[in-house]
Structures are given as C-alpha cells and as structure tokens.
PDB file of C-alpha atoms in Angstrom:
ATOM      1  CA  THR A   1       0.572 -19.825  -3.922  1.00  0.00           C
ATOM      2  CA  LEU A   2      -1.578 -17.747  -1.660  1.00  0.00           C
ATOM      3  CA  THR A   3      -2.088 -18.559   2.058  1.00  0.00           C
ATOM      4  CA  PHE A   4      -4.981 -17.088   3.958  1.00  0.00           C
ATOM      5  CA  MET A   5      -5.304 -17.170   7.806  1.00  0.00           C
ATOM      6  CA  ILE A   6      -8.617 -16.466   9.349  1.00  0.00           C
ATOM      7  CA  MET A   7      -8.344 -15.414  12.961  1.00  0.00           C
ATOM      8  CA  MET A   8     -11.109 -14.730  15.521  1.00  0.00           C
ATOM      9  CA  PRO A   9     -11.497 -14.872  19.192  1.00  0.00           C
ATOM     10  CA  LEU A  10     -11.967 -18.310  20.751  1.00  0.00           C
ATOM     11  CA  SER A  11     -15.175 -17.229  22.331  1.00  0.00           C
ATOM     12  CA  LEU A  12     -16.590 -15.932  19.006  1.00  0.00           C
ATOM     13  CA  MET A  13     -15.444 -19.213  17.391  1.00  0.00           C
ATOM     14  CA  GLN A  14     -17.327 -21.214  20.027  1.00  0.00           C
ATOM     15  CA  LYS A  15     -20.543 -19.325  19.665  1.00  0.00           C
ATOM     16  CA  LEU A  16     -20.736 -19.039  15.753  1.00  0.00           C
ATOM     17  CA  CYS A  17     -18.956 -22.073  14.563  1.00  0.00           C
ATOM     18  CA  HIS A  18     -19.096 -25.887  14.638  1.00  0.00           C
ATOM     19  CA  THR A  19     -15.898 -27.477  13.238  1.00  0.00           C
ATOM     20  CA  SER A  20     -15.570 -31.058  11.948  1.00  0.00           C
ATOM     21  CA  ARG A  21     -12.677 -32.795  10.224  1.00  0.00           C
ATOM     22  CA  LEU A  22     -13.003 -35.425   7.519  1.00  0.00           C
ATOM     23  CA  ALA A  23      -9.976 -37.605   8.090  1.00  0.00           C
ATOM     24  CA  ARG A  24     -10.042 -39.564   4.959  1.00  0.00           C
ATOM     25  CA  SER A  25     -10.410 -36.641   2.670  1.00  0.00           C
ATOM     26  CA  ASN A  26      -7.925 -34.455   4.671  1.00  0.00           C
ATOM     27  CA  LYS A  27     -10.398 -31.565   4.301  1.00  0.00           C
ATOM     28  CA  ILE A  28     -11.755 -29.226   6.903  1.00  0.00           C
ATOM     29  CA  ILE A  29     -15.612 -27.874   7.011  1.00  0.00           C
ATOM     30  CA  TYR A  30     -16.457 -24.927   8.971  1.00  0.00           C
ATOM     31  CA  GLN A  31     -20.293 -24.761   9.413  1.00  0.00           C
ATOM     32  CA  VAL A  32     -21.103 -21.250  10.414  1.00  0.00           C
ATOM     33  CA  VAL A  33     -24.139 -20.923  12.534  1.00  0.00           C
ATOM     34  CA  GLU A  34     -25.859 -17.620  13.439  1.00  0.00           C
ATOM     35  CA  PRO A  35     -27.097 -17.551  16.889  1.00  0.00           C
ATOM     36  CA  SER A  36     -30.562 -16.712  15.760  1.00  0.00           C
ATOM     37  CA  LEU A  37     -30.852 -19.670  13.392  1.00  0.00           C
ATOM     38  CA  ARG A  38     -31.507 -23.144  14.174  1.00  0.00           C
ATOM     39  CA  PRO A  39     -28.677 -25.779  13.921  1.00  0.00           C
ATOM     40  CA  TRP A  40     -29.932 -27.278  10.581  1.00  0.00           C
ATOM     41  CA  SER A  41     -30.025 -23.859   8.894  1.00  0.00           C
ATOM     42  CA  THR A  42     -26.288 -23.509   8.075  1.00  0.00           C
ATOM     43  CA  SER A  43     -23.973 -22.642   5.450  1.00  0.00           C
ATOM     44  CA  SER A  44     -20.786 -24.735   4.906  1.00  0.00           C
ATOM     45  CA  LEU A  45     -17.315 -23.287   3.848  1.00  0.00           C
ATOM     46  CA  LEU A  46     -14.960 -25.797   2.301  1.00  0.00           C
ATOM     47  CA  PHE A  47     -11.230 -25.236   2.649  1.00  0.00           C
ATOM     48  CA  GLN A  48      -8.767 -27.494   0.786  1.00  0.00           C
ATOM     49  CA  PRO A  49      -5.317 -28.105   2.136  1.00  0.00           C
ATOM     50  CA  LEU A  50      -2.507 -26.075   0.824  1.00  0.00           C
ATOM     51  CA  SER A  51      -0.770 -29.202  -0.852  1.00  0.00           C
ATOM     52  CA  THR A  52      -3.885 -29.570  -3.033  1.00  0.00           C
ATOM     53  CA  GLN A  53      -4.354 -25.908  -4.169  1.00  0.00           C
ATOM     54  CA  ARG A  54      -3.184 -24.869  -7.591  1.00  0.00           C
ATOM     55  CA  LEU A  55      -3.397 -21.741  -9.503  1.00  0.00           C
ATOM     56  CA  THR A  56      -6.041 -21.988 -12.266  1.00  0.00           C
ATOM     57  CA  LYS A  57      -4.947 -19.023 -14.273  1.00  0.00           C
ATOM     58  CA  ASN A  58      -1.826 -18.740 -16.267  1.00  0.00           C
ATOM     59  CA  GLU A  59       1.258 -17.442 -14.371  1.00  0.00           C
ATOM     60  CA  PRO A  60       1.409 -13.629 -14.603  1.00  0.00           C
ATOM     61  CA  ARG A  61       3.922 -11.928 -16.837  1.00  0.00           C
ATOM     62  CA  SER A  62       7.022 -10.820 -14.893  1.00  0.00           C
ATOM     63  CA  THR A  63       7.495  -7.124 -14.047  1.00  0.00           C
ATOM     64  CA  ARG A  64      10.313  -4.897 -14.880  1.00  0.00           C
ATOM     65  CA  GLY A  65      12.201  -1.864 -13.822  1.00  0.00           C
ATOM     66  CA  PRO A  66      11.830   1.715 -15.200  1.00  0.00           C
ATOM     67  CA  THR A  67      13.684   2.706 -18.334  1.00  0.00           C
ATOM     68  CA  SER A  68      14.674   6.024 -19.852  1.00  0.00           C
ATOM     69  CA  GLN A  69      11.672   5.919 -22.050  1.00  0.00           C
ATOM     70  CA  ASP A  70       9.537   5.452 -19.037  1.00  0.00           C
ATOM     71  CA  LEU A  71      11.082   8.410 -17.291  1.00  0.00           C
ATOM     72  CA  LYS A  72      10.385  10.472 -20.352  1.00  0.00           C
ATOM     73  CA  TYR A  73       6.734   9.595 -20.264  1.00  0.00           C
ATOM     74  CA  PHE A  74       6.264  10.387 -16.488  1.00  0.00           C
ATOM     75  CA  ARG A  75       7.997  13.784 -16.905  1.00  0.00           C
ATOM     76  CA  SER A  76       5.538  14.487 -19.658  1.00  0.00           C
ATOM     77  CA  ILE A  77       2.393  13.797 -17.559  1.00  0.00           C
ATOM     78  CA  LEU A  78       3.395  15.185 -14.314  1.00  0.00           C
ATOM     79  CA  SER A  79       2.632  18.902 -13.752  1.00  0.00           C
ATOM     80  CA  ARG A  80       5.758  19.603 -11.742  1.00  0.00           C
ATOM     81  CA  PRO A  81       8.528  17.297 -13.230  1.00  0.00           C
ATOM     82  CA  ASP A  82      11.216  18.960 -11.487  1.00  0.00           C
ATOM     83  CA  ARG A  83       9.665  18.407  -8.106  1.00  0.00           C
ATOM     84  CA  SER A  84       7.807  15.182  -8.738  1.00  0.00           C
ATOM     85  CA  VAL A  85      10.542  13.007 -10.554  1.00  0.00           C
ATOM     86  CA  LEU A  86      13.523  11.823  -8.737  1.00  0.00           C
ATOM     87  CA  ALA A  87      15.627   9.664 -10.853  1.00  0.00           C
ATOM     88  CA  SER A  88      18.953   8.122 -11.005  1.00  0.00           C
ATOM     89  CA  LEU A  89      18.705   6.602 -14.527  1.00  0.00           C
ATOM     90  CA  PRO A  90      20.000   8.938 -17.319  1.00  0.00           C
ATOM     91  CA  SER A  91      17.461  10.371 -19.489  1.00  0.00           C
ATOM     92  CA  SER A  92      19.555   9.876 -22.527  1.00  0.00           C
ATOM     93  CA  ALA A  93      20.097   6.127 -21.960  1.00  0.00           C
ATOM     94  CA  ALA A  94      18.676   3.623 -24.599  1.00  0.00           C
ATOM     95  CA  CYS A  95      15.678   1.795 -23.711  1.00  0.00           C
ATOM     96  CA  PRO A  96      16.233  -2.032 -23.376  1.00  0.00           C
ATOM     97  CA  ASP A  97      13.719  -4.590 -24.424  1.00  0.00           C
ATOM     98  CA  SER A  98      10.443  -4.488 -22.554  1.00  0.00           C
ATOM     99  CA  GLN A  99      10.909  -8.105 -21.185  1.00  0.00           C
ATOM    100  CA  SER A 100      14.251  -7.189 -19.568  1.00  0.00           C
ATOM    101  CA  THR A 101      14.976  -5.215 -16.534  1.00  0.00           C
ATOM    102  CA  ALA A 102      16.579  -1.804 -16.793  1.00  0.00           C
ATOM    103  CA  LEU A 103      20.201  -1.040 -15.556  1.00  0.00           C
ATOM    104  CA  GLN A 104      20.954  -4.670 -14.652  1.00  0.00           C
ATOM    105  CA  ASP A 105      24.639  -4.209 -15.308  1.00  0.00           C
ATOM    106  CA  ASP A 106      26.054  -1.301 -13.563  1.00  0.00           C
ATOM    107  CA  THR A 107      29.405  -1.810 -15.199  1.00  0.00           C
ATOM    108  CA  GLU A 108      28.098  -0.926 -18.503  1.00  0.00           C
ATOM    109  CA  GLN A 109      26.448   2.364 -17.524  1.00  0.00           C
ATOM    110  CA  LYS A 110      27.079   4.582 -14.691  1.00  0.00           C
ATOM    111  CA  PRO A 111      24.064   7.085 -14.071  1.00  0.00           C
ATOM    112  CA  HIS A 112      25.040  10.682 -13.886  1.00  0.00           C
ATOM    113  CA  GLN A 113      23.397  12.221 -10.745  1.00  0.00           C
ATOM    114  CA  SER A 114      24.031  14.686  -8.163  1.00  0.00           C
ATOM    115  CA  GLN A 115      24.875  13.474  -4.631  1.00  0.00           C
ATOM    116  CA  GLU A 116      21.854  15.237  -3.251  1.00  0.00           C
ATOM    117  CA  THR A 117      19.557  13.228  -5.531  1.00  0.00           C
ATOM    118  CA  HIS A 118      21.317  10.103  -4.723  1.00  0.00           C
ATOM    119  CA  ASP A 119      20.777  10.733  -0.929  1.00  0.00           C
ATOM    120  CA  LEU A 120      17.132  11.507  -1.593  1.00  0.00           C
ATOM    121  CA  ILE A 121      16.439   8.192  -3.222  1.00  0.00           C
ATOM    122  CA  ALA A 122      18.362   6.387  -0.630  1.00  0.00           C
ATOM    123  CA  ARG A 123      15.951   7.738   1.905  1.00  0.00           C
ATOM    124  CA  TYR A 124      13.016   6.365  -0.004  1.00  0.00           C
ATOM    125  CA  ASN A 125      14.617   2.897  -0.334  1.00  0.00           C
ATOM    126  CA  GLN A 126      14.947   2.074   3.256  1.00  0.00           C
ATOM    127  CA  ASP A 127      12.521   1.844   6.033  1.00  0.00           C
ATOM    128  CA  TRP A 128      12.540   3.696   9.487  1.00  0.00           C
ATOM    129  CA  THR A 129      14.353   0.994  11.067  1.00  0.00           C
ATOM    130  CA  ASN A 130      17.160   0.936   8.263  1.00  0.00           C
ATOM    131  CA  HIS A 131      16.821  -2.789   8.383  1.00  0.00           C
ATOM    132  CA  TYR A 132      15.026  -3.251   4.901  1.00  0.00           C
ATOM    133  CA  HIS A 133      16.638  -1.953   1.711  1.00  0.00           C
ATOM    134  CA  GLY A 134      15.611  -1.400  -1.841  1.00  0.00           C
ATOM    135  CA  SER A 135      17.379  -0.547  -5.091  1.00  0.00           C
ATOM    136  CA  SER A 136      14.854   1.627  -6.808  1.00  0.00           C
ATOM    137  CA  THR A 137      16.190   4.131  -9.317  1.00  0.00           C
ATOM    138  CA  LEU A 138      12.919   6.197  -9.732  1.00  0.00           C
ATOM    139  CA  VAL A 139      10.694   7.993  -7.239  1.00  0.00           C
ATOM    140  CA  LEU A 140       7.522   9.568  -8.392  1.00  0.00           C
ATOM    141  CA  ARG A 141       5.774  12.172  -6.180  1.00  0.00           C
ATOM    142  CA  PRO A 142       2.325  13.063  -7.879  1.00  0.00           C
ATOM    143  CA  ASN A 143       0.077  15.915  -6.536  1.00  0.00           C
ATOM    144  CA  SER A 144      -3.259  14.890  -7.616  1.00  0.00           C
ATOM    145  CA  THR A 145      -5.511  11.793  -7.974  1.00  0.00           C
ATOM    146  CA  ALA A 146      -5.388  12.086 -11.851  1.00  0.00           C
ATOM    147  CA  GLU A 147      -1.568  11.854 -11.877  1.00  0.00           C
ATOM    148  CA  VAL A 148      -1.618   8.788  -9.668  1.00  0.00           C
ATOM    149  CA  SER A 149      -4.186   7.227 -12.006  1.00  0.00           C
ATOM    150  CA  SER A 150      -1.952   8.103 -15.111  1.00  0.00           C
ATOM    151  CA  ILE A 151       1.094   6.556 -13.359  1.00  0.00           C
ATOM    152  CA  LEU A 152      -0.636   3.432 -12.607  1.00  0.00           C
ATOM    153  CA  ARG A 153      -2.310   2.867 -15.763  1.00  0.00           C
ATOM    154  CA  TYR A 154       1.009   3.130 -17.620  1.00  0.00           C
ATOM    155  CA  CYS A 155       2.785   0.843 -15.248  1.00  0.00           C
ATOM    156  CA  HIS A 156      -0.048  -1.515 -15.556  1.00  0.00           C
ATOM    157  CA  GLU A 157       0.144  -1.634 -19.211  1.00  0.00           C
ATOM    158  CA  ASN A 158       3.807  -1.890 -19.401  1.00  0.00           C
ATOM    159  CA  TYR A 159       4.202  -4.468 -16.461  1.00  0.00           C
ATOM    160  CA  ILE A 160       6.219  -1.956 -14.286  1.00  0.00           C
ATOM    161  CA  ALA A 161       6.367  -2.748 -10.577  1.00  0.00           C
ATOM    162  CA  VAL A 162       5.311  -0.090  -8.124  1.00  0.00           C
ATOM    163  CA  VAL A 163       5.578   0.343  -4.436  1.00  0.00           C
ATOM    164  CA  PRO A 164       3.294   2.892  -2.934  1.00  0.00           C
ATOM    165  CA  GLN A 165       4.853   4.730   0.000  1.00  0.00           C
ATOM    166  CA  GLY A 166       3.492   7.253   2.581  1.00  0.00           C
ATOM    167  CA  GLY A 167       5.376   8.628   5.428  1.00  0.00           C
ATOM    168  CA  ASN A 168       7.636   5.592   5.496  1.00  0.00           C
ATOM    169  CA  THR A 169       7.207   5.045   9.215  1.00  0.00           C
ATOM    170  CA  GLY A 170       6.574   1.527   9.111  1.00  0.00           C
ATOM    171  CA  LEU A 171       8.730  -1.100  11.012  1.00  0.00           C
ATOM    172  CA  CYS A 172       8.225  -4.214   8.911  1.00  0.00           C
ATOM    173  CA  GLY A 173       9.397  -3.018   5.411  1.00  0.00           C
ATOM    174  CA  GLY A 174       5.965  -2.851   3.737  1.00  0.00           C
ATOM    175  CA  ALA A 175       6.702   0.349   1.961  1.00  0.00           C
ATOM    176  CA  THR A 176      10.242  -0.410   0.966  1.00  0.00           C
ATOM    177  CA  PRO A 177      10.994  -1.899  -2.635  1.00  0.00           C
ATOM    178  CA  LEU A 178      12.273  -5.460  -2.963  1.00  0.00           C
ATOM    179  CA  ARG A 179      14.242  -4.619  -5.983  1.00  0.00           C
ATOM    180  CA  ASP A 180      13.940  -1.859  -8.755  1.00  0.00           C
ATOM    181  CA  GLU A 181      10.419  -1.010  -8.404  1.00  0.00           C
ATOM    182  CA  ILE A 182       9.066   2.595  -8.924  1.00  0.00           C
ATOM    183  CA  ILE A 183       8.382   4.096  -5.723  1.00  0.00           C
ATOM    184  CA  LEU A 184       5.161   5.998  -5.743  1.00  0.00           C
ATOM    185  CA  SER A 185       5.317   8.547  -2.791  1.00  0.00           C
ATOM    186  CA  LEU A 186       2.181  10.427  -1.666  1.00  0.00           C
ATOM    187  CA  GLU A 187       3.773  13.108   0.243  1.00  0.00           C
ATOM    188  CA  ASP A 188       2.799  15.779  -2.126  1.00  0.00           C
ATOM    189  CA  LEU A 189      -0.823  14.644  -2.335  1.00  0.00           C
ATOM    190  CA  ASN A 190      -1.338  16.611   1.063  1.00  0.00           C
ATOM    191  CA  VAL A 191      -4.327  18.964   0.781  1.00  0.00           C
ATOM    192  CA  ILE A 192      -6.819  19.265   3.533  1.00  0.00           C
ATOM    193  CA  HIS A 193     -10.028  20.038   1.550  1.00  0.00           C
ATOM    194  CA  ALA A 194     -12.690  20.752   4.318  1.00  0.00           C
ATOM    195  CA  ILE A 195     -14.276  19.803   7.503  1.00  0.00           C
ATOM    196  CA  ASP A 196     -18.165  19.728   7.943  1.00  0.00           C
ATOM    197  CA  LYS A 197     -18.714  21.465  11.032  1.00  0.00           C
ATOM    198  CA  HIS A 198     -22.269  19.912  11.562  1.00  0.00           C
ATOM    199  CA  SER A 199     -21.234  16.268  11.118  1.00  0.00           C
ATOM    200  CA  GLY A 200     -17.515  16.380  11.799  1.00  0.00           C
ATOM    201  CA  ILE A 201     -16.582  14.735   8.554  1.00  0.00           C
ATOM    202  CA  LEU A 202     -13.049  15.796   7.503  1.00  0.00           C
ATOM    203  CA  THR A 203     -11.995  15.455   3.615  1.00  0.00           C
ATOM    204  CA  CYS A 204      -8.295  15.230   3.081  1.00  0.00           C
ATOM    205  CA  ASP A 205      -5.819  13.681   0.698  1.00  0.00           C
ATOM    206  CA  ALA A 206      -3.933  10.508   1.474  1.00  0.00           C
ATOM    207  CA  GLY A 207      -0.534  12.215   1.910  1.00  0.00           C
ATOM    208  CA  CYS A 208      -1.659  14.516   4.781  1.00  0.00           C
ATOM    209  CA  VAL A 209       0.674  14.366   7.774  1.00  0.00           C
ATOM    210  CA  LEU A 210      -1.452  12.962  10.953  1.00  0.00           C
ATOM    211  CA  GLU A 211      -0.124  15.977  13.065  1.00  0.00           C
ATOM    212  CA  ASN A 212      -1.281  18.570  10.675  1.00  0.00           C
ATOM    213  CA  LEU A 213      -4.772  16.987  10.642  1.00  0.00           C
ATOM    214  CA  HIS A 214      -4.811  17.164  14.478  1.00  0.00           C
ATOM    215  CA  GLY A 215      -4.117  20.796  14.408  1.00  0.00           C
ATOM    216  CA  TYR A 216      -6.818  21.432  11.710  1.00  0.00           C
ATOM    217  CA  ALA A 217      -9.431  19.434  13.540  1.00  0.00           C
ATOM    218  CA  ASN A 218      -8.482  21.229  16.784  1.00  0.00           C
ATOM    219  CA  GLU A 219      -8.929  24.661  15.166  1.00  0.00           C
ATOM    220  CA  ASN A 220     -12.314  23.770  14.175  1.00  0.00           C
ATOM    221  CA  GLY A 221     -13.284  22.235  17.626  1.00  0.00           C
ATOM    222  CA  TYR A 222     -12.862  18.620  16.899  1.00  0.00           C
ATOM    223  CA  LEU A 223     -10.581  15.771  18.112  1.00  0.00           C
ATOM    224  CA  LEU A 224      -9.089  13.417  15.487  1.00  0.00           C
ATOM    225  CA  PRO A 225      -9.762   9.902  16.841  1.00  0.00           C
ATOM    226  CA  LEU A 226      -6.135   8.781  16.194  1.00  0.00           C
ATOM    227  CA  ASP A 227      -2.881   9.543  17.935  1.00  0.00           C
ATOM    228  CA  ILE A 228       0.338   7.678  17.606  1.00  0.00           C
ATOM    229  CA  GLY A 229       4.005   8.262  18.145  1.00  0.00           C
ATOM    230  CA  SER A 230       4.730   8.862  14.677  1.00  0.00           C
ATOM    231  CA  LYS A 231       2.052  11.483  14.080  1.00  0.00           C
ATOM    232  CA  GLY A 232       4.671  14.113  13.127  1.00  0.00           C
ATOM    233  CA  SER A 233       5.624  12.237   9.844  1.00  0.00           C
ATOM    234  CA  CYS A 234       3.254   9.507   9.291  1.00  0.00           C
ATOM    235  CA  GLN A 235       0.528  10.128   6.600  1.00  0.00           C
ATOM    236  CA  ILE A 236      -3.419   9.477   7.054  1.00  0.00           C
ATOM    237  CA  GLY A 237      -3.279   7.027   3.951  1.00  0.00           C
ATOM    238  CA  GLY A 238      -0.808   4.751   5.589  1.00  0.00           C
ATOM    239  CA  ASN A 239      -2.743   4.948   8.895  1.00  0.00           C
ATOM    240  CA  VAL A 240      -5.962   3.955   7.150  1.00  0.00           C
ATOM    241  CA  SER A 241      -4.379   1.028   5.007  1.00  0.00           C
ATOM    242  CA  THR A 242      -3.033  -0.343   8.314  1.00  0.00           C
ATOM    243  CA  ASN A 243      -5.955   0.433  10.417  1.00  0.00           C
ATOM    244  CA  ALA A 244      -3.749   2.211  12.972  1.00  0.00           C
ATOM    245  CA  GLY A 245      -4.850   2.074  16.578  1.00  0.00           C
ATOM    246  CA  GLY A 246      -2.746   4.278  18.952  1.00  0.00           C
ATOM    247  CA  GLN A 247      -3.809   5.525  22.374  1.00  0.00           C
ATOM    248  CA  TYR A 248      -7.477   6.384  21.432  1.00  0.00           C
ATOM    249  CA  PHE A 249      -8.111   2.763  20.267  1.00  0.00           C
ATOM    250  CA  PHE A 250     -10.038   1.708  23.313  1.00  0.00           C
ATOM    251  CA  ARG A 251     -12.156   4.816  23.231  1.00  0.00           C
ATOM    252  CA  PHE A 252     -12.917   5.141  19.608  1.00  0.00           C
ATOM    253  CA  GLY A 253     -12.023   1.754  18.176  1.00  0.00           C
ATOM    254  CA  GLY A 254     -10.009   1.079  14.959  1.00  0.00           C
ATOM    255  CA  LEU A 255      -9.466   3.840  12.301  1.00  0.00           C
ATOM    256  CA  HIS A 256     -11.397   1.728   9.648  1.00  0.00           C
ATOM    257  CA  GLY A 257     -14.653   2.403  11.727  1.00  0.00           C
ATOM    258  CA  THR A 258     -14.264   6.294  11.258  1.00  0.00           C
ATOM    259  CA  VAL A 259     -13.664   6.303   7.389  1.00  0.00           C
ATOM    260  CA  MET A 260     -16.842   7.336   5.753  1.00  0.00           C
ATOM    261  CA  GLY A 261     -15.415   7.060   2.177  1.00  0.00           C
ATOM    262  CA  LEU A 262     -12.364   6.713  -0.097  1.00  0.00           C
ATOM    263  CA  GLU A 263     -11.488   7.701  -3.609  1.00  0.00           C
ATOM    264  CA  VAL A 264      -9.358   4.838  -4.772  1.00  0.00           C
ATOM    265  CA  VAL A 265      -6.946   4.432  -7.835  1.00  0.00           C
TER     266      VAL A 265
END
C-alpha cells in the first residue's frame, strides 16, 4: 500500500482550493480553482480512503541478495574491478537458486576476507549517526554512467535489490541497506567536466564532493548556491535528490531551482 501526503501552506490552500466532504460515500473531493478562472471552471481530484485502495497489478517478485555468480559478472563489466568491487562473499561459492537469498546461513559458509575489507564494507552499512545498520555483502563503485547502467540493468533483470549511496551523510537511514542489498556507491563518479563562464552553468558527476565544487566555482569567479555543514563529504547527487537547502536557501531558494538538466539511469 502506498500512501501519498499532499502538503501546502494554508494560505495557498485557501486561495486555490475549495474542499467538500461527502459523508455518505466517505470520499474527499478537492476542487482546484485557479484565481484567473471563474468558480464554475474547476477540475476535480478524487481521493479514495486508504481502506478502499487496492493494488491492481500482481505483487512484484521478491528480490534477492547477490551471489558469487553475480560477483563474477560485476567484476567482468567494471573497468577497475580491484577498486570498484568490495565483496565479503567468496568468489568460489556455489550459486544458489535465483529465488533464494544468498548467504542466509552463516554457519554453513564463512566468507574469507581481510579485516580491511570487512571494515570498509561496515562503513557503507551504517549511516552517519550510527543508528541504522545494514548487512550488505557487496559494494560497487562504478566510475561512469555506462557502468551504472550495466549494473542496474543486470540487477533489474535478476531481481537483485540495490541501494544507491552518495556521501552517506544523511541522518535518517535513506542510503543504508535494510538487508543484504547491493550498495551502489557513486563516490568514484566524481569528475567535474566544465563550467560555462558566460552562463555560469557547471556540469559535473553525481559523486562530486560539494566542497570541491565550491573551490572549482570560486576559481572561475562564481559562487555555488549551496553551502551546508557536511560539504566536506556530502555529494552533489545526494544534495539534488534531497533538495538540500543550507545557509543560502533564503537567498537562492531550493537546489532544485538551480538544476538545469540531469542524465539519469
């Protein structure tokens, strides 16, 4: 069940909307009226109560965790497998059935890994507050859009769960895996391509650290319209996805208003 909450200031609601409740049918109709239109020129939006909503499509197939066969594939498509793949599952392990989750019973198989790799994966499995923890056994760090696309295509076709992760500076666990999902870290997708000195438009990858973008913009005579406390480690992709505000919010507005375009996988 999906629940959607529509929020707007009360003053805007009073100006734009007339609300009426139909008690017998237990439904709510919002009649949205634009100020330039007359009251009879309205459009109605009908919302049914949650108790009556049902999914019309079949339930999606359950996802699974990565296996050694998946690990072998990812190593073959990534240009720098030694750098781009952090795994705690053994490459020689047998691949279980596609419907089951890999490495469910730790007593049957103990992954052989160095303490350094274990510590690195643990860092990706927790958020900045150390309050949320996951149990992912595979971290992928692609360095191009093509590699991100190949990873997600394979995971989609094989029902493998994925959690994208940027600088991992969030405070609500949004980038932390729930179980054994693959962590798709964008920290190596960090190229600053160019800045147009006439228009001030900067083109960069999603994994660029905010502080590095500040320095690059300042060197070219520009001010980046976002400054937050975590700028030394947060990434611009996460900033855009969360519409980060910061101390420049009242001057320049939300970050979404300054984004000119996106290349999305």
